[in-house]
GROMACS .gro file of C-alpha atoms in nm:
model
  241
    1UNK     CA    1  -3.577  -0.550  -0.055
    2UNK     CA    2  -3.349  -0.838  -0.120
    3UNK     CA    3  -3.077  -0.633  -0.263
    4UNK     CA    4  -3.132  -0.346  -0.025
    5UNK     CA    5  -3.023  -0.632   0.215
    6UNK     CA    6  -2.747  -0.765   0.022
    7UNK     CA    7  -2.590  -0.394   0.025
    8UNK     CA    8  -2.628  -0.311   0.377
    9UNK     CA    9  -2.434  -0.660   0.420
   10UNK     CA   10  -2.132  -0.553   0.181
   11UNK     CA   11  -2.152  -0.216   0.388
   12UNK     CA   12  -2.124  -0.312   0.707
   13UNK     CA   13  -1.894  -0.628   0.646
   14UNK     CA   14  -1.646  -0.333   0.482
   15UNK     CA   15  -1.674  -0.158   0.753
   16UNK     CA   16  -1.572  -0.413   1.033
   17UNK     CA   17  -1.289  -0.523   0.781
   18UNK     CA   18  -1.200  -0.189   0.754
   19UNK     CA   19  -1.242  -0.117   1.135
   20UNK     CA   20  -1.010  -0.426   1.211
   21UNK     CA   21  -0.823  -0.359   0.957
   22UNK     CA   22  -0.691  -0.013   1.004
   23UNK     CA   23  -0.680  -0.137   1.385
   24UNK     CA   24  -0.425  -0.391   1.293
   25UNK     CA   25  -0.216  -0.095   1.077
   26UNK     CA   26  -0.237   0.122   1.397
   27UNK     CA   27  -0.162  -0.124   1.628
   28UNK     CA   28   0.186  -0.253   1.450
   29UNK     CA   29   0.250   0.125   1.398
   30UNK     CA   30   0.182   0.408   1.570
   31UNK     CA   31   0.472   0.510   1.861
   32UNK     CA   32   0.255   0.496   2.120
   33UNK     CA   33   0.105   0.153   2.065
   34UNK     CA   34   0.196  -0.174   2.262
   35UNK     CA   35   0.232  -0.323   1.968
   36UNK     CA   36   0.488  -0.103   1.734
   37UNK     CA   37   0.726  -0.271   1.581
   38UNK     CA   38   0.541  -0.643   1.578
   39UNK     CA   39   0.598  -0.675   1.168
   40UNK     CA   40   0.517  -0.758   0.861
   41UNK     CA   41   0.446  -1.089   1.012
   42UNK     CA   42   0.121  -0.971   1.207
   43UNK     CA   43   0.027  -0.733   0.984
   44UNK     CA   44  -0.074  -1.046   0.704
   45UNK     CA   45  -0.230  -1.242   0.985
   46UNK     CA   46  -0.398  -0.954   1.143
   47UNK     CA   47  -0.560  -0.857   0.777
   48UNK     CA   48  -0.606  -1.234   0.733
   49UNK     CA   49  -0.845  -1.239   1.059
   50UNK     CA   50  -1.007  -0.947   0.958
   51UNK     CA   51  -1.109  -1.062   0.679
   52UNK     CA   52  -1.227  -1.411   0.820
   53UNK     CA   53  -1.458  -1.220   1.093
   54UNK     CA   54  -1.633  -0.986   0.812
   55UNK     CA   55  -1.721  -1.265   0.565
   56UNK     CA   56  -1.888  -1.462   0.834
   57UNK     CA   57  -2.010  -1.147   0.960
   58UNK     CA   58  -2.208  -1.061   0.647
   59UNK     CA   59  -2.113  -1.387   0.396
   60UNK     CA   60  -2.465  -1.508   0.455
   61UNK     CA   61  -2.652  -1.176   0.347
   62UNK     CA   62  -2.406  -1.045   0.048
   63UNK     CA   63  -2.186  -1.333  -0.020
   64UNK     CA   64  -1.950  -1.092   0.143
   65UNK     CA   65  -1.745  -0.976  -0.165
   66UNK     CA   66  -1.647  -0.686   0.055
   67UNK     CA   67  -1.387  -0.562  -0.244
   68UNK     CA   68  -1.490  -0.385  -0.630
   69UNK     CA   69  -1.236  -0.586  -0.775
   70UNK     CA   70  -1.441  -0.925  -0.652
   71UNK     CA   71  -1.735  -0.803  -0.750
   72UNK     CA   72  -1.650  -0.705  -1.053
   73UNK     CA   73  -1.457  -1.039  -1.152
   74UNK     CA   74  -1.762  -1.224  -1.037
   75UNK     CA   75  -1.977  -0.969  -1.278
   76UNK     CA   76  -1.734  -1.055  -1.539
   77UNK     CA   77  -1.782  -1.428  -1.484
   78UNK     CA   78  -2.131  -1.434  -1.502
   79UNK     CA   79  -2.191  -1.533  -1.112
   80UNK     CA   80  -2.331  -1.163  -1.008
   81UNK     CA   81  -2.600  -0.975  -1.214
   82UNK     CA   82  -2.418  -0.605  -1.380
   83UNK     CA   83  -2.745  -0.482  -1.205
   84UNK     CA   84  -2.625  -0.555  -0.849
   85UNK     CA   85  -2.268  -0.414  -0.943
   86UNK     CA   86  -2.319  -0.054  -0.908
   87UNK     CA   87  -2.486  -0.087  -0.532
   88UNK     CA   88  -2.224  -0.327  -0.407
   89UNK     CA   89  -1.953  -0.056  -0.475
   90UNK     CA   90  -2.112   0.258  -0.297
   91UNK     CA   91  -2.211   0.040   0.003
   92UNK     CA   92  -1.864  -0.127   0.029
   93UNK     CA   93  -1.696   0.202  -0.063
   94UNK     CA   94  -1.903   0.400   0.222
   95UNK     CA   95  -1.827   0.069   0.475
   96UNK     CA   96  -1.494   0.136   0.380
   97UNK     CA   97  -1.487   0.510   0.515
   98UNK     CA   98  -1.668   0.441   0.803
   99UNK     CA   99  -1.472   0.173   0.893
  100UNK     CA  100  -1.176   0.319   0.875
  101UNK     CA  101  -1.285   0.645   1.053
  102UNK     CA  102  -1.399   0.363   1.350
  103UNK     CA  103  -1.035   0.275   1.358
  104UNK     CA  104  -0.934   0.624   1.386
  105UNK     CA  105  -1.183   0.680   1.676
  106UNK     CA  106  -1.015   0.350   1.842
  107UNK     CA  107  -0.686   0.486   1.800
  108UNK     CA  108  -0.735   0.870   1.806
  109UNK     CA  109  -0.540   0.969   2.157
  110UNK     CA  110  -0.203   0.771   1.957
  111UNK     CA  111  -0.289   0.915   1.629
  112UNK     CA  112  -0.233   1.272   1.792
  113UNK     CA  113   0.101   1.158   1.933
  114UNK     CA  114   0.214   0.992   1.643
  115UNK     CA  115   0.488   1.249   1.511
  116UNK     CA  116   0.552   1.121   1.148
  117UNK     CA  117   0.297   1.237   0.869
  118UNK     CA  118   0.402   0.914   0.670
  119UNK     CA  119   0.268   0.681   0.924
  120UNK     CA  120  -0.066   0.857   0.978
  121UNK     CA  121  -0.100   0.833   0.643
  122UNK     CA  122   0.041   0.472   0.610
  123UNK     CA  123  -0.173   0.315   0.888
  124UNK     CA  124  -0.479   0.429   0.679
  125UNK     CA  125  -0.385   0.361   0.315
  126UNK     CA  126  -0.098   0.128   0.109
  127UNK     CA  127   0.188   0.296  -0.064
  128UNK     CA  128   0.494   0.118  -0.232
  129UNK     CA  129   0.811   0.019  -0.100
  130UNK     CA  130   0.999   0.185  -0.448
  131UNK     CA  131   0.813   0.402  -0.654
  132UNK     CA  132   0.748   0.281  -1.005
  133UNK     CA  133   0.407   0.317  -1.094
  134UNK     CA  134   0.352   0.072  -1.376
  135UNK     CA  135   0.496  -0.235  -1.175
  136UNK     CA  136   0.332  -0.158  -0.869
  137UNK     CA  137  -0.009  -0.210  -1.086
  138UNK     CA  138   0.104  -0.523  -1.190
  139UNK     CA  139   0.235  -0.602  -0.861
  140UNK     CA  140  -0.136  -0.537  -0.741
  141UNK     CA  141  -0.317  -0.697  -1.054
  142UNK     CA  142  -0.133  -1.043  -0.957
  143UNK     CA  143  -0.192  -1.003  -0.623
  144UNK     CA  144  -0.577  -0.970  -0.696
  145UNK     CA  145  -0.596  -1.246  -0.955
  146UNK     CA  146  -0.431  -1.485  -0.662
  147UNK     CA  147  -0.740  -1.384  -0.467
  148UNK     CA  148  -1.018  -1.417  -0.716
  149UNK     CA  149  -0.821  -1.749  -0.855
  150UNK     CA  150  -0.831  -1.853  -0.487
  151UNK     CA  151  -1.191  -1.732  -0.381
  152UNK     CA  152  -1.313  -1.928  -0.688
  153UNK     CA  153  -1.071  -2.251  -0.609
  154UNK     CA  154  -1.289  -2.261  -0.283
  155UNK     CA  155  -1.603  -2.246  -0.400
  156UNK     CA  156  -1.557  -2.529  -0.691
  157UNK     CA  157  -1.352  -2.753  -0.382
  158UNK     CA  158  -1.705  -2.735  -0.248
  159UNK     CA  159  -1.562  -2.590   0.093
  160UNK     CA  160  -1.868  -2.541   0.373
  161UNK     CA  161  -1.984  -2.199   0.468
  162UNK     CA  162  -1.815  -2.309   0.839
  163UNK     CA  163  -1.488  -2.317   0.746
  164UNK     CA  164  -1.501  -2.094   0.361
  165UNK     CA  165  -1.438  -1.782   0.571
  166UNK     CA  166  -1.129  -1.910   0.784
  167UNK     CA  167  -0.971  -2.034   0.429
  168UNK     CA  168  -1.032  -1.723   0.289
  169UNK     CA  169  -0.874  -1.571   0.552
  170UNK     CA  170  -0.544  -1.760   0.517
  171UNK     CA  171  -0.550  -1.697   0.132
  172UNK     CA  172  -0.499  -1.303   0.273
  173UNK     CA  173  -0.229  -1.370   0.470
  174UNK     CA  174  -0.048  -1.596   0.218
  175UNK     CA  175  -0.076  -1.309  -0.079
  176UNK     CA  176   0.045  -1.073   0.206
  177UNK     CA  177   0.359  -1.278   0.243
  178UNK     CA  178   0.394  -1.401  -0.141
  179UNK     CA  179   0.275  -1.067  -0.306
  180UNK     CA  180   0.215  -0.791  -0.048
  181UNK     CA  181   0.553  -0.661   0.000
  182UNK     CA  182   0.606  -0.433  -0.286
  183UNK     CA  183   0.284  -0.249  -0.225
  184UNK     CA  184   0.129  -0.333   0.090
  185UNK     CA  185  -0.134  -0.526  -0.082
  186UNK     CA  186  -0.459  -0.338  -0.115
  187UNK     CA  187  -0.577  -0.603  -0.359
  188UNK     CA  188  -0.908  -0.389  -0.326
  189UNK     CA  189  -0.996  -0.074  -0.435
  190UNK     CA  190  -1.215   0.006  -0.144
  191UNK     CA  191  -0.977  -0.110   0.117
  192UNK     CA  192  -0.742   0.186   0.004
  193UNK     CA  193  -0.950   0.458  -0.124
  194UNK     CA  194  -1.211   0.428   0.142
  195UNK     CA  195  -0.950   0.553   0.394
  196UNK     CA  196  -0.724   0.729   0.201
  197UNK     CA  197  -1.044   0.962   0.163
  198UNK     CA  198  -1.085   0.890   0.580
  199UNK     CA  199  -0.780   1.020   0.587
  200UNK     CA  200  -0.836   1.371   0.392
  201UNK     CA  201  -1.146   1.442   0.577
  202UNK     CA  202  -1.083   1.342   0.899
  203UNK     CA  203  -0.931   1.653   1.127
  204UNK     CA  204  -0.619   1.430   1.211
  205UNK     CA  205  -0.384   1.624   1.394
  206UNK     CA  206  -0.019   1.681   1.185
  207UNK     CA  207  -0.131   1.451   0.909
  208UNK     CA  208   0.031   1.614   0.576
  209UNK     CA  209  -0.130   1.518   0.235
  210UNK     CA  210  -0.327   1.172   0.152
  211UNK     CA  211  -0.068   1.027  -0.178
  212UNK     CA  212  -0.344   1.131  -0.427
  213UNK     CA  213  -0.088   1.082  -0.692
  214UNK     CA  214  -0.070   0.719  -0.585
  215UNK     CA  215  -0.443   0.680  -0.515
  216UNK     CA  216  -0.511   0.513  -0.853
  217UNK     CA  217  -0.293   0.220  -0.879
  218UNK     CA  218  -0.469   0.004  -0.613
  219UNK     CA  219  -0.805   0.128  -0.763
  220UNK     CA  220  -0.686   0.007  -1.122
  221UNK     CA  221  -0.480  -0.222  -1.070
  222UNK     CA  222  -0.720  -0.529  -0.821
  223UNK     CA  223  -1.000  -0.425  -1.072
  224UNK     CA  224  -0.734  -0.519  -1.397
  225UNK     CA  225  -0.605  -0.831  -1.141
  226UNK     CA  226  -1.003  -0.961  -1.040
  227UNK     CA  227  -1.053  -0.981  -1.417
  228UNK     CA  228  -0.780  -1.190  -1.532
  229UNK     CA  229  -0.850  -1.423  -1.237
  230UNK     CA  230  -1.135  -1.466  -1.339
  231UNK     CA  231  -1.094  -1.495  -1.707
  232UNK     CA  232  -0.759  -1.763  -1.614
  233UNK     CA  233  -0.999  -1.945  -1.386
  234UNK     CA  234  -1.301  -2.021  -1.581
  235UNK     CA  235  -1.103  -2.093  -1.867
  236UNK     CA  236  -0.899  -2.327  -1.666
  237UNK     CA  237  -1.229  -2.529  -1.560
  238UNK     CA  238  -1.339  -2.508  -1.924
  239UNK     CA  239  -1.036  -2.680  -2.044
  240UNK     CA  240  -1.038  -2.984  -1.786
  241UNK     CA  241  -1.435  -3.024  -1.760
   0.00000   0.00000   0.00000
């Protein structure tokens, strides 16, 4: 029952980041929103919020890891059982699509009127700003072991469960304006395949294709990233304890 519990928690906190999310993506976006054309600027803080209001939503059930790559890394470091691992990913995975089809709901008289296929497609899932596969994996590995490196950093500084989610969410916004710019900064797997597959299943007027060729690189590359971070991490406290 306990980790029944602890996966409705990392389903439903990836859905509301997903929900607020994609909101924020549509809101900055779309032609027919108030807010098109706001930038890069309140895109980071508006995923940076998001991510604050689903890990107190759901930190205290799930430890909201809300992201494979986290939950791997934290596998990988010993801190989650392997046994946990598998039901953590399908819940946040299917939070992720449902969240993201919530934003679409939201959103779905302005997703009709948006005329360019890119930005229906953009408002759901990352792409890069120049196309070159291998270094937008390492751009998103680095990106990912700044979170895990961070998301550890603030659990050894002994931060309180009060203020852990708010810190958390400023550690978002800062990789979105140190490392999100290349890629868009998935830094999780289910933040980008959860509505990139939204986005093929959803009957989303003019939408063209969902970047399948693309899909894999913020899958592989935040699971490489949560690893080394990590790995660099715990060997880092080794070293000084």
């Amino acid at each position: 029952m306990e980790a029944m519990s602890m996966y409705l928690g990392e389903f439903v906190g990836t859905a509301l980041l997903l929900w607020l999310g994609n909101g924020v993506n549509m809101t900055c976006s779309l032609k027919h929103s108030y807010g098109k054309g706001v930038g890069w600027v309140a895109v980071c803080f508006g995923w940076g919020f998001s991510v604050m209001m689903a890990v107190y939503a759901v930190g205290w059930i799930s430890g909201a890891h809300l992201n494979p790559a986290v939950t791997v890394g934290l596998a990988v470091g010993g801190a989650l059982s392997w046994t946990l691992v598998p039901g953590y990913i399908i819940a946040q995975m299917a939070g992720a699509i449902v969240g993201a089809t919530l934003a679409y709901i939201t959103y779905k008289v302005q997703m009709d009127e948006e005329p360019d296929a890119a930005t229906k497609l953009g408002v759901f899932s990352t792409g890069p700003s120049i196309n070159a596969p291998l270094w937008n994996m390492i751009q998103e590995a680095m990106a990912t072991a700044i979170l895990l490196i961070g998301i550890l950093a603030v659990g050894v500084a002994g931060v309180g469960a009060a203020y852990a989610p708010i810190v958390i969410g400023l550690l978002i916004t800062l990789i979105g304006f140190a490392a999100g710019g290349g890629t868009g900064f998935a830094i999780n797997p289910a933040r980008d395949l959860g509505p990139r597959i939204a986005h093929a299943i959803l009957p989303i007027k003019g939408k063209g294709d969902s970047n399948w060729a693309y899909a894999w690189i913020p899958v592989v590359g935040p699971i490489i990233g949560g690893i080394i971070g990590v790995v660099l991490f715990n060997a880092f406290i080794s070293a000084v304890s």
